Coordinates of C-alpha atoms in Angstrom, one line a residue:
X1 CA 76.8 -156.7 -48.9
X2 CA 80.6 -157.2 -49.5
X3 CA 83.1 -154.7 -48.3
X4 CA 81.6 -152.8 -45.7
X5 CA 78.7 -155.1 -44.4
X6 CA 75.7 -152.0 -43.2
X7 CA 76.0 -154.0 -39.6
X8 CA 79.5 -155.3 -39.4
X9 CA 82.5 -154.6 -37.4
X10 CA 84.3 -153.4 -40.7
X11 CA 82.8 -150.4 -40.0
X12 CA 85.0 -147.7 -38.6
X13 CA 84.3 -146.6 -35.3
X14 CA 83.4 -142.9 -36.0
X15 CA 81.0 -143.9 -39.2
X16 CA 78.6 -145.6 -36.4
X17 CA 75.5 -143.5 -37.8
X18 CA 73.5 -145.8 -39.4
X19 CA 71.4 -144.2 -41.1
X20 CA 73.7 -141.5 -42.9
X21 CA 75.6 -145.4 -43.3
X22 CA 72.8 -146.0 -45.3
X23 CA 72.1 -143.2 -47.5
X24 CA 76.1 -143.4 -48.1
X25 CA 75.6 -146.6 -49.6
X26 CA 72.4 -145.6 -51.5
X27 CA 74.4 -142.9 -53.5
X28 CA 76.8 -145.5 -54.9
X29 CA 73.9 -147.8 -55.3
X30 CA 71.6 -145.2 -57.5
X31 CA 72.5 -143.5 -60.6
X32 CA 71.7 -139.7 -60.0
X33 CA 67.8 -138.8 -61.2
X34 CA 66.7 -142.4 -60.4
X35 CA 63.0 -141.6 -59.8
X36 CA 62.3 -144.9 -58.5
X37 CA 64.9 -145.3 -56.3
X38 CA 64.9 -141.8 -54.8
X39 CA 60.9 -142.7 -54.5
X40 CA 61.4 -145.6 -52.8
X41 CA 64.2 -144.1 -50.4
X42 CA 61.5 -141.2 -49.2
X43 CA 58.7 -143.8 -49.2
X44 CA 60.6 -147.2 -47.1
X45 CA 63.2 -144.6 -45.6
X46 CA 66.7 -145.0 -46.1
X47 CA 67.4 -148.3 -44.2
X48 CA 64.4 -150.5 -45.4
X49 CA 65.3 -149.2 -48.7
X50 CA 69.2 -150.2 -48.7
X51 CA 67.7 -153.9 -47.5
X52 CA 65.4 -154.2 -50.9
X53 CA 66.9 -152.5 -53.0
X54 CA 70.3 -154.7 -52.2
X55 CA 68.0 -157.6 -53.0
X56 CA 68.6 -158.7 -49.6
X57 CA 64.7 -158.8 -49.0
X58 CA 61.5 -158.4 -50.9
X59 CA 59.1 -155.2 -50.4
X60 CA 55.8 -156.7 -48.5
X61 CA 52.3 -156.4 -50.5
X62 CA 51.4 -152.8 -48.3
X63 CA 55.0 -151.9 -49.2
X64 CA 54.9 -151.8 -53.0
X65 CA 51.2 -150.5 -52.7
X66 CA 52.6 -147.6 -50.8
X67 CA 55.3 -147.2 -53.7
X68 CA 52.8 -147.8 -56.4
X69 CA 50.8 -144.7 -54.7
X70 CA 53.1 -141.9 -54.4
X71 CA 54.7 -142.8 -58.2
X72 CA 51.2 -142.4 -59.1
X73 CA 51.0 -138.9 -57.5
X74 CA 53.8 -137.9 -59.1
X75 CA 52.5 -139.7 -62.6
X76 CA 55.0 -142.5 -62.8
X77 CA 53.5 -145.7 -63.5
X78 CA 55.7 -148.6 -61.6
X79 CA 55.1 -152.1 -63.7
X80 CA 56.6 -155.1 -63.0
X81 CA 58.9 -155.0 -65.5
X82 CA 60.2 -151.7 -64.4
X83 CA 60.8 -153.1 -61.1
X84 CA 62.6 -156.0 -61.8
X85 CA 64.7 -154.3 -64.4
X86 CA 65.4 -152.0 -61.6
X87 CA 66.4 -154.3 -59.2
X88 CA 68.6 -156.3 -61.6
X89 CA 70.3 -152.9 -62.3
X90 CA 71.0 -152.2 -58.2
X91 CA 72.1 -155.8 -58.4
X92 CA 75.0 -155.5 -59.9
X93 CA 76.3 -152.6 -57.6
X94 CA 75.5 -154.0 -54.4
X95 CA 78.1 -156.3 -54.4
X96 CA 80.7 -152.9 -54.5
X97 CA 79.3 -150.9 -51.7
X98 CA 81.4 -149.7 -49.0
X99 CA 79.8 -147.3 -47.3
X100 CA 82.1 -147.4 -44.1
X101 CA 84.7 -146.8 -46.7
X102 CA 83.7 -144.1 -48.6
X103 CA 82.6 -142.1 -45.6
X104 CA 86.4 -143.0 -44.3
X105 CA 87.6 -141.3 -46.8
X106 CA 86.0 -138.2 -47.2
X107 CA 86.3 -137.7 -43.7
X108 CA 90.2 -137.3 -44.2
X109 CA 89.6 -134.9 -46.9
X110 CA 87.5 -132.8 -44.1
X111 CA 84.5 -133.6 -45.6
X112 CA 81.2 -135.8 -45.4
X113 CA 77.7 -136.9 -45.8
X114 CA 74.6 -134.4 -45.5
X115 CA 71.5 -136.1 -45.6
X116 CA 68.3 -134.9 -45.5
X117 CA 67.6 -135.5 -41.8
X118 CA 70.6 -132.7 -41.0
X119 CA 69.7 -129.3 -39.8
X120 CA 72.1 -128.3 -42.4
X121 CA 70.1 -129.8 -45.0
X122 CA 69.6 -127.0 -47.9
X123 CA 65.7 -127.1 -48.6
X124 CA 66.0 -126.5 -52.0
X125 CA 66.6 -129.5 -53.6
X126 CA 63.6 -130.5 -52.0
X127 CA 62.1 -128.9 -55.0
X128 CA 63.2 -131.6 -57.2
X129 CA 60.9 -134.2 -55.8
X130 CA 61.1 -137.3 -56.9
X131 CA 64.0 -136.4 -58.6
X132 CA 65.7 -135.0 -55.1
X133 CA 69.1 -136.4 -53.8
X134 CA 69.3 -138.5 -51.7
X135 CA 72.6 -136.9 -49.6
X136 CA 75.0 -134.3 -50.8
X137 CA 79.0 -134.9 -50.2
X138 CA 80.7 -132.0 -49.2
X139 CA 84.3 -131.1 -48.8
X140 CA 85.9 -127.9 -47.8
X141 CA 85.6 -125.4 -45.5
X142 CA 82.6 -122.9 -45.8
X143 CA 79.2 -123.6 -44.7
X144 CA 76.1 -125.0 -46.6
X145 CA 74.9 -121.4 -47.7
X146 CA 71.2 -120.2 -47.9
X147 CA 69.1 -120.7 -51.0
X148 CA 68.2 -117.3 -50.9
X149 CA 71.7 -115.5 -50.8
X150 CA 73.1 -117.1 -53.5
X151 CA 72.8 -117.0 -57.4
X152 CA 74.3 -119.7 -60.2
X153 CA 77.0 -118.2 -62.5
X154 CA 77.6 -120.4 -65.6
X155 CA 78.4 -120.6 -68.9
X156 CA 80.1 -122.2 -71.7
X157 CA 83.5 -123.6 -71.2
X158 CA 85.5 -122.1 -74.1
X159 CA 84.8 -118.5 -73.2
X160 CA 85.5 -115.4 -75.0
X161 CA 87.3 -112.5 -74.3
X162 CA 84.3 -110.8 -73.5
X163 CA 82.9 -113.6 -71.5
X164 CA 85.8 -113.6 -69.4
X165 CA 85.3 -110.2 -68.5
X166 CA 81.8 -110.2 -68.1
X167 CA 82.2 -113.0 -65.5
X168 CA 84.4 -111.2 -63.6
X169 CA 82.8 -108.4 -63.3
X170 CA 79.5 -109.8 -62.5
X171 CA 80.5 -112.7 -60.1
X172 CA 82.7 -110.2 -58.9
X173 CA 80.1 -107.8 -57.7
X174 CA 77.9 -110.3 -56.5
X175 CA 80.4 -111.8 -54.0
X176 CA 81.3 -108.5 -53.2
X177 CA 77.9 -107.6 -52.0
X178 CA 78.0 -111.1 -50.1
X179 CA 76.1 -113.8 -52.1
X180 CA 77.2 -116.9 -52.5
X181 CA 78.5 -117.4 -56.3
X182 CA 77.4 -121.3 -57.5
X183 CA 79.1 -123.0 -60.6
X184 CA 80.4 -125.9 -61.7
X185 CA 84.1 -126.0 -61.3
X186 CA 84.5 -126.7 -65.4
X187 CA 86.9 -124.3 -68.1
X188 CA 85.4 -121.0 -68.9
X189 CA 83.0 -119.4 -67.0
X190 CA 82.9 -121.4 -64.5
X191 CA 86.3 -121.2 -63.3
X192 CA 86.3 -117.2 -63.9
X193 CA 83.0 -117.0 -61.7
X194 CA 84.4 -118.9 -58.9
X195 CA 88.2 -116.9 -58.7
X196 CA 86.2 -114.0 -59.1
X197 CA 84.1 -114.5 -56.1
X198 CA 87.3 -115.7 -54.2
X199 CA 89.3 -112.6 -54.8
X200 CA 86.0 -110.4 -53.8
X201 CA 83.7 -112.5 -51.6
X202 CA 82.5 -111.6 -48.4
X203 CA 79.6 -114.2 -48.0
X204 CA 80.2 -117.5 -46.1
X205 CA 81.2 -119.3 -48.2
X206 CA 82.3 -117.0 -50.9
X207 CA 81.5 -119.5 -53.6
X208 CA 80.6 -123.4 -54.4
X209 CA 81.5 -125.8 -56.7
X210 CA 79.2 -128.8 -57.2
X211 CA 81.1 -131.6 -59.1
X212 CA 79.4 -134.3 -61.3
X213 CA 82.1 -137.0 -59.6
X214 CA 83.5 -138.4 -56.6
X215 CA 85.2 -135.2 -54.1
X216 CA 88.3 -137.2 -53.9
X217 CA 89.7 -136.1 -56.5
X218 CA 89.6 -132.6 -59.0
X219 CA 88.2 -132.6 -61.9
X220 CA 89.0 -131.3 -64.8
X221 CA 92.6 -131.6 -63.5
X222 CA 93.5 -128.0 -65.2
X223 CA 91.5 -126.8 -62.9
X224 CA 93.0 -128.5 -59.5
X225 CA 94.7 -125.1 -58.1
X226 CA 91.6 -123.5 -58.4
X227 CA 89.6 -126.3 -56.5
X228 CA 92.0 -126.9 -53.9
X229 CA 91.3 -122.8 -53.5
X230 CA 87.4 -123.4 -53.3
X231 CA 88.1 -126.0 -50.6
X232 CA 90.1 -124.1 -48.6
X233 CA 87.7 -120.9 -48.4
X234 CA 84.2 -122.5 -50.1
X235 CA 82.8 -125.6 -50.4
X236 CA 82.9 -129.0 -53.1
X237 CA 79.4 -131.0 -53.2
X238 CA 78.1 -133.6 -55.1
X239 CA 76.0 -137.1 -55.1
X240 CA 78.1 -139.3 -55.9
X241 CA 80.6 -141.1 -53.5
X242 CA 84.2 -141.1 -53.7
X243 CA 85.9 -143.2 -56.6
X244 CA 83.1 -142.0 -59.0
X245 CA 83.9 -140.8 -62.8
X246 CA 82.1 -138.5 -64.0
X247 CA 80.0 -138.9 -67.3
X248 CA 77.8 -137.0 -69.9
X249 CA 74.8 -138.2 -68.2
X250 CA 76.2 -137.1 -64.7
X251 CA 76.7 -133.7 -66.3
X252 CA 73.6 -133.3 -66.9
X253 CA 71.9 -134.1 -63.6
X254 CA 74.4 -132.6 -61.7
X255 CA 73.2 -129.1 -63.2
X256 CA 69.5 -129.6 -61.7
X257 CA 71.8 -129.5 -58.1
X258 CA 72.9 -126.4 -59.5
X259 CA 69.7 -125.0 -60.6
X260 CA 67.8 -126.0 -57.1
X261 CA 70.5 -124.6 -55.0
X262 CA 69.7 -121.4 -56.0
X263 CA 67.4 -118.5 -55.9
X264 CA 68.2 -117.6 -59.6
X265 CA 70.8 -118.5 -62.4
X266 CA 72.8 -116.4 -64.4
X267 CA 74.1 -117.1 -68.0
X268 CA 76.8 -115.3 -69.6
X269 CA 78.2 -117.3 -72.2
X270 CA 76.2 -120.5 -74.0
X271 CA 76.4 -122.0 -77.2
X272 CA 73.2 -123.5 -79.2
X273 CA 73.2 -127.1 -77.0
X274 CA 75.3 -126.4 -74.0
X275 CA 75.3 -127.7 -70.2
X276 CA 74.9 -124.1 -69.2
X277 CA 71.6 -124.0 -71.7
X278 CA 70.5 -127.5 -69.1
X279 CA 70.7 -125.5 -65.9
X280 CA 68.7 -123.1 -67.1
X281 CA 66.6 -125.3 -68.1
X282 CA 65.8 -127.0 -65.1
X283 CA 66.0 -123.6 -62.7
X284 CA 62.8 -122.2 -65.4
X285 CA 60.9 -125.9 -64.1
X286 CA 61.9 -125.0 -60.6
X287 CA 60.3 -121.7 -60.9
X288 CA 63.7 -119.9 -60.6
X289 CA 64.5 -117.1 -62.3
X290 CA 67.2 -117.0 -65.0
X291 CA 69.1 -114.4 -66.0
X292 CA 71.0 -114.0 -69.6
X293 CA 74.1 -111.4 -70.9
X294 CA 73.6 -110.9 -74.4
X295 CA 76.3 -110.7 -76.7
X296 CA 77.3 -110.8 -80.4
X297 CA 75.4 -111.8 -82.8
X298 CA 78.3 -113.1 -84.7
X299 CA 79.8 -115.5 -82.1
X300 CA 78.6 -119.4 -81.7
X301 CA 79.4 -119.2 -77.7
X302 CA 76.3 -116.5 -77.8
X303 CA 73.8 -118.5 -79.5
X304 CA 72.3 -120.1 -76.5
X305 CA 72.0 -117.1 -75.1
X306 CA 70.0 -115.9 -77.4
X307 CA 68.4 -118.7 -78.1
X308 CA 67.3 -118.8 -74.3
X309 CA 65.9 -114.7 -74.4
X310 CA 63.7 -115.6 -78.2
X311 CA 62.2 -118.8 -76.6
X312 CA 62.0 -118.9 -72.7
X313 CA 61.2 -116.0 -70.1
X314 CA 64.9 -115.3 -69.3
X315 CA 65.5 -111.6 -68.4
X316 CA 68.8 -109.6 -70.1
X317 CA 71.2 -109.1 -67.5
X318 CA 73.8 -105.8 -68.4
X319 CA 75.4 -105.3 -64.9
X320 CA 75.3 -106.6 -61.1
X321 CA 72.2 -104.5 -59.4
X322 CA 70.2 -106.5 -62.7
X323 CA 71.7 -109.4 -61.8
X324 CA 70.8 -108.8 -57.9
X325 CA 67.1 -108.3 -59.3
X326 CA 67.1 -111.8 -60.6
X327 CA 66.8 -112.9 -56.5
X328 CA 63.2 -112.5 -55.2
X329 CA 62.2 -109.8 -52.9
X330 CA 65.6 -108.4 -54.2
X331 CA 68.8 -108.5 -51.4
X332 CA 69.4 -105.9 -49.3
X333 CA 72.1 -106.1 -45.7
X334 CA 70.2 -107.5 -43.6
X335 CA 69.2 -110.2 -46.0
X336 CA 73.0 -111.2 -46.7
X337 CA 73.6 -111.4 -43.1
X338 CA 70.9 -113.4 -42.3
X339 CA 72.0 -116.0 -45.4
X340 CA 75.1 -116.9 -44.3
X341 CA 74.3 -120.2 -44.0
X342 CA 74.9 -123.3 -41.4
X343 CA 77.9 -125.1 -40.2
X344 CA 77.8 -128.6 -40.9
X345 CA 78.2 -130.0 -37.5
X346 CA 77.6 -133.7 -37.5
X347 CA 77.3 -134.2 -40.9
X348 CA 80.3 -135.8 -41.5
X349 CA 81.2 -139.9 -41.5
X350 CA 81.9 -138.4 -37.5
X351 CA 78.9 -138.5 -36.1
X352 CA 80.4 -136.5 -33.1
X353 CA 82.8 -134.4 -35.1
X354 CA 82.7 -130.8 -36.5
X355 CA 82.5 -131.7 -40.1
X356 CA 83.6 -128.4 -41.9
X357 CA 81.5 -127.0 -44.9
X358 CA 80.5 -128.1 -48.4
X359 CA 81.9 -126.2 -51.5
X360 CA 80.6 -126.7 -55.0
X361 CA 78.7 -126.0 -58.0
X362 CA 77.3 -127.0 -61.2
X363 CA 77.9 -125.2 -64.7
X364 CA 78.5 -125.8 -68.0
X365 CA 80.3 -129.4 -68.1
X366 CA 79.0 -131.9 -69.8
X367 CA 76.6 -132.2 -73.1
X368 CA 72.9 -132.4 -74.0
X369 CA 69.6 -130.3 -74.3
X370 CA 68.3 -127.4 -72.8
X371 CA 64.7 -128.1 -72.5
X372 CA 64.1 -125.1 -74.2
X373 CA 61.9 -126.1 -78.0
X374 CA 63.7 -125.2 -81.0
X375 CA 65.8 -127.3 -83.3
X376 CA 69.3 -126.9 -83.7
X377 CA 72.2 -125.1 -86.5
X378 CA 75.1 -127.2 -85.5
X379 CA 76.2 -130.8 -85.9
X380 CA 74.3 -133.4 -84.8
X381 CA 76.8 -135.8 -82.6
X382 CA 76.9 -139.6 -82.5
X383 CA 75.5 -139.9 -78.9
X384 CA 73.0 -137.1 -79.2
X385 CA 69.8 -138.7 -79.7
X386 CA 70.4 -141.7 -77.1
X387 CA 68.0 -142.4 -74.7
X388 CA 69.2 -142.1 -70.6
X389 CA 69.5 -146.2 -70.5
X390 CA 71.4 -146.1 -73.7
X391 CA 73.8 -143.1 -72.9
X392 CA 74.6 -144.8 -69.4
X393 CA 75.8 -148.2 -71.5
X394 CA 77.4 -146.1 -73.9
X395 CA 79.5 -144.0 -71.2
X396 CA 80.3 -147.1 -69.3
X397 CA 82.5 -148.4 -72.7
X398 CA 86.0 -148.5 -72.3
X399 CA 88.1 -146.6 -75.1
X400 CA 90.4 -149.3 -75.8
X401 CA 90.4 -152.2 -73.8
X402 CA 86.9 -154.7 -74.0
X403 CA 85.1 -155.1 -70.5
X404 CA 83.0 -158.0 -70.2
X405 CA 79.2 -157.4 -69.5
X406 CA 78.9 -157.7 -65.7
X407 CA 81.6 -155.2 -65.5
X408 CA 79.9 -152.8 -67.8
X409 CA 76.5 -153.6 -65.8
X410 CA 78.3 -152.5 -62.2
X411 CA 79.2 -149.0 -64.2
X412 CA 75.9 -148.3 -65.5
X413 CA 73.9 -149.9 -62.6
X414 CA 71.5 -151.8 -64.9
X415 CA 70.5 -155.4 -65.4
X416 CA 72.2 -157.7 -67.8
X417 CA 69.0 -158.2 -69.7
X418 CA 68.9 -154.3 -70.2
X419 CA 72.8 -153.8 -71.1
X420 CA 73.0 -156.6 -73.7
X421 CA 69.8 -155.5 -75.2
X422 CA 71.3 -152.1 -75.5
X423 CA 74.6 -153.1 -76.9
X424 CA 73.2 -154.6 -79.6
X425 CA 71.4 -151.2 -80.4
X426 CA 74.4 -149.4 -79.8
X427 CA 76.1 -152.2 -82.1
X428 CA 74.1 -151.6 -85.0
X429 CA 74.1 -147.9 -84.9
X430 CA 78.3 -148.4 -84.7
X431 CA 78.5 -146.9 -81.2
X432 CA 79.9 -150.2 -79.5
X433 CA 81.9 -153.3 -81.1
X434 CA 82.5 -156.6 -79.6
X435 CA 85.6 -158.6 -78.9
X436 CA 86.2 -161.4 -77.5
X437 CA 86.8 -160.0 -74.0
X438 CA 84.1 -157.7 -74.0
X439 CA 82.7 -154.9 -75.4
X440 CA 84.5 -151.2 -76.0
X441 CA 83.1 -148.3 -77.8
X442 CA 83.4 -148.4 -81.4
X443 CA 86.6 -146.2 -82.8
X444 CA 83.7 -144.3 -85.1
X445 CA 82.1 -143.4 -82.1
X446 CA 85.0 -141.0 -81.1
X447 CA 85.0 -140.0 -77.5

């Protein structure tokens, strides 16, 4: 492993946990949602799994029978093509991770790693299973707050008027009562939910943000005052290290963080296919409860919300003691206080340091279903129908410039096989176009 070798004097001095080393590397080394991988981390444990999964040795006969097993339980079938389509994928990242780096750097952000093995590690995205994190990054300075003190606000991204002041009211009311408000940090709904538990919040921490990139940097950039707020009195997380872009796909999984964070999720705004409708989506398979404000049934930023009431066992929100309902066995003081949460001590690339606390959330960024049945009115866009290997070639497709293949396998972490294969799909449905340096997305495609 280039750049910060797991067992080499490049690492700095106060990154000398190896095993939060490890699961650093393994969240630039696995797309987010990689079943196998995240399988194969809880199965081999985090250092065994960095060695194979690196290619720099091969899983033992009792080692890929132990594999084979639990995929089973979960019913995943692991062939051998699977595998070694999946190793040729982690291939061409291993030769970027930095581990030692990227825990560097976080570190002078005041943030850091959480992995599962911290006391501070939030037990709800256990629920995901196979599908769990492997770490969280955090930056900012509230605590990692308690599952069961705090509820999901999100929505669609070009709010209304109305959903505006809906937001505020209700993320308003909640913070004021001291939950923990949880969004995604995008336009709309998002950003109103999180200044609106900022300028009421009594919880610890007031709100969270959790971010579908890299924490060292704010995205969407319209919204950096607003996150630098949320760092200062909440918390930033996400699973992907520093450096990383975020993409549609990334979107997408970054709302099941969202969803398994907390006890229930709120929708205020959502059109027909929205990120917001996602979330929902995944806290209804979590067993969460999901809440929905209604609103007219003349505007398009509604429609999911209605959508999500006709066709799924969402519950109409109207004000906040409905909205406090959503949270089972209801909240009362002595719950709040006792769901402040727990300062990440040690969690951070200092193994002996007071790491402060993680802010973020999840909301409405990003594109794609709601797992809720139903067709949909509006337009059907290019990239819709792609499958997940097909949408992580098409995000990793420059604009402008061609990249050559190895460079758009290192973005997308799959094989070369697997991203030729798929460009020529993406080729023939005029989604990607090749030059002579590379391949770029096709100008038809759009963004």
């Amino acid at each position: 492993m280039t750049g910060d070798d797991m067992s080499g004097d490049t690492i700095p001095a106060r990154a000398t946990d190896e095993l939060r080393i490890a699961r650093a590397a393994l969240t630039r080394l696995l797309e987010p949602g990689s079943v196998l991988g995240a399988t194969a981390v809880r199965v081999w444990g985090a250092l065994r799994a960095v060695q194979i999964l690196t290619g720099r040795d091969s899983p033992g006969a009792d080692e890929r029978q132990d594999l084979r097993l639990v995929l089973a339980s979960e019913g995943v079938t692991l062939t051998e093509r699977t595998w070694t389509t999946s190793l040729a994928g982690w291939a061409a990242r291993a030769s970027s991770l930095a581990p030692g780096r990227d825990l560097d750097s976080l570190d002078r952000l005041g943030g850091g790693l959480l992995t599962p093995e911290d006391p501070e590690w939030p037990s709800g995205v256990d629920d995901l299973g196979p599908a769990a994190p492997v770490a969280l990054w955090f930056r900012g300075a509230g605590p990692v707050p308690r599952g069961s003190s705090t509820l999901a606000v999100v929505g669609s991204r070009d709010a209304t008027g109305y959903g505006q002041s809906v937001t505020r009211t209700l993320a308003g009311g909640l913070a004021a009562r001291g939950l923990t408000v949880m969004s995604g940090g995008a336009y709309g709904i998002d950003a109103m939910a999180h200044r609106a538990a900022l300028a009421s919040g009594t919880g610890m921490p007031p709100t969270v943000a959790v971010m579908a990139g890299g924490l060292d940097r704010y995205y969407p950039a319209g919204n950096e005052d607003l996150l630098r707020d949320v760092v200062a009195q909440g918390l930033l997380l996400s699973e992907l290290p520093p450096g990383a872009s975020p993409t549609r796909h990334r979107f997408l999984q970054r709302n099941r963080i969202i969803a398994a964070l907390s006890a229930a999720v709120l929708v205020v705004e959502a059109r027909w296919r929205s990120g917001a409708q996602n979330t929902a989506g995944h806290a209804l398979g979590l067993g969460r409860e999901v809440g929905v404000v209604p609103g007219p049934v003349t505007s398009p930023q509604s429609a999911g919300c209605h959508r999500l009431l006709r066709e799924s066992p969402a519950v109409v929100v109207s004000d906040v003691e409905e909205a406090l309902a959503l949270i089972p066995g209801g909240v009362d003081a002595e719950h709040i206080a006792g769901g402040r949460g727990s300062a990440l001590h040690g969690a951070s690339s200092g193994v002996a340091g007071d790491a402060g606390g993680p802010s973020g959330s999840g909301g409405s960024g990003g594109s794609g279903g709601s797992g809720i049945s139903g067709g949909s009115p509006s337009a059907a866009r290019p990239h819709d129908h792609l499958t997940v290997e097909e949408l992580l070639v098409y995000e990793a497709l420059p604009l402008r410039n061609a990249a050559p293949v190895d460079k758009l396998c290192a973005v997308a972490g799959l094989g070369p096989g697997t991203v030729m294969g798929t460009l020529k799909k993406l080729q023939r449905q005029s989604l990607a176009e090749q030059r002579e340096s590379g391949w770029r997305r096709s100008a038809a495609a759009g963004k």
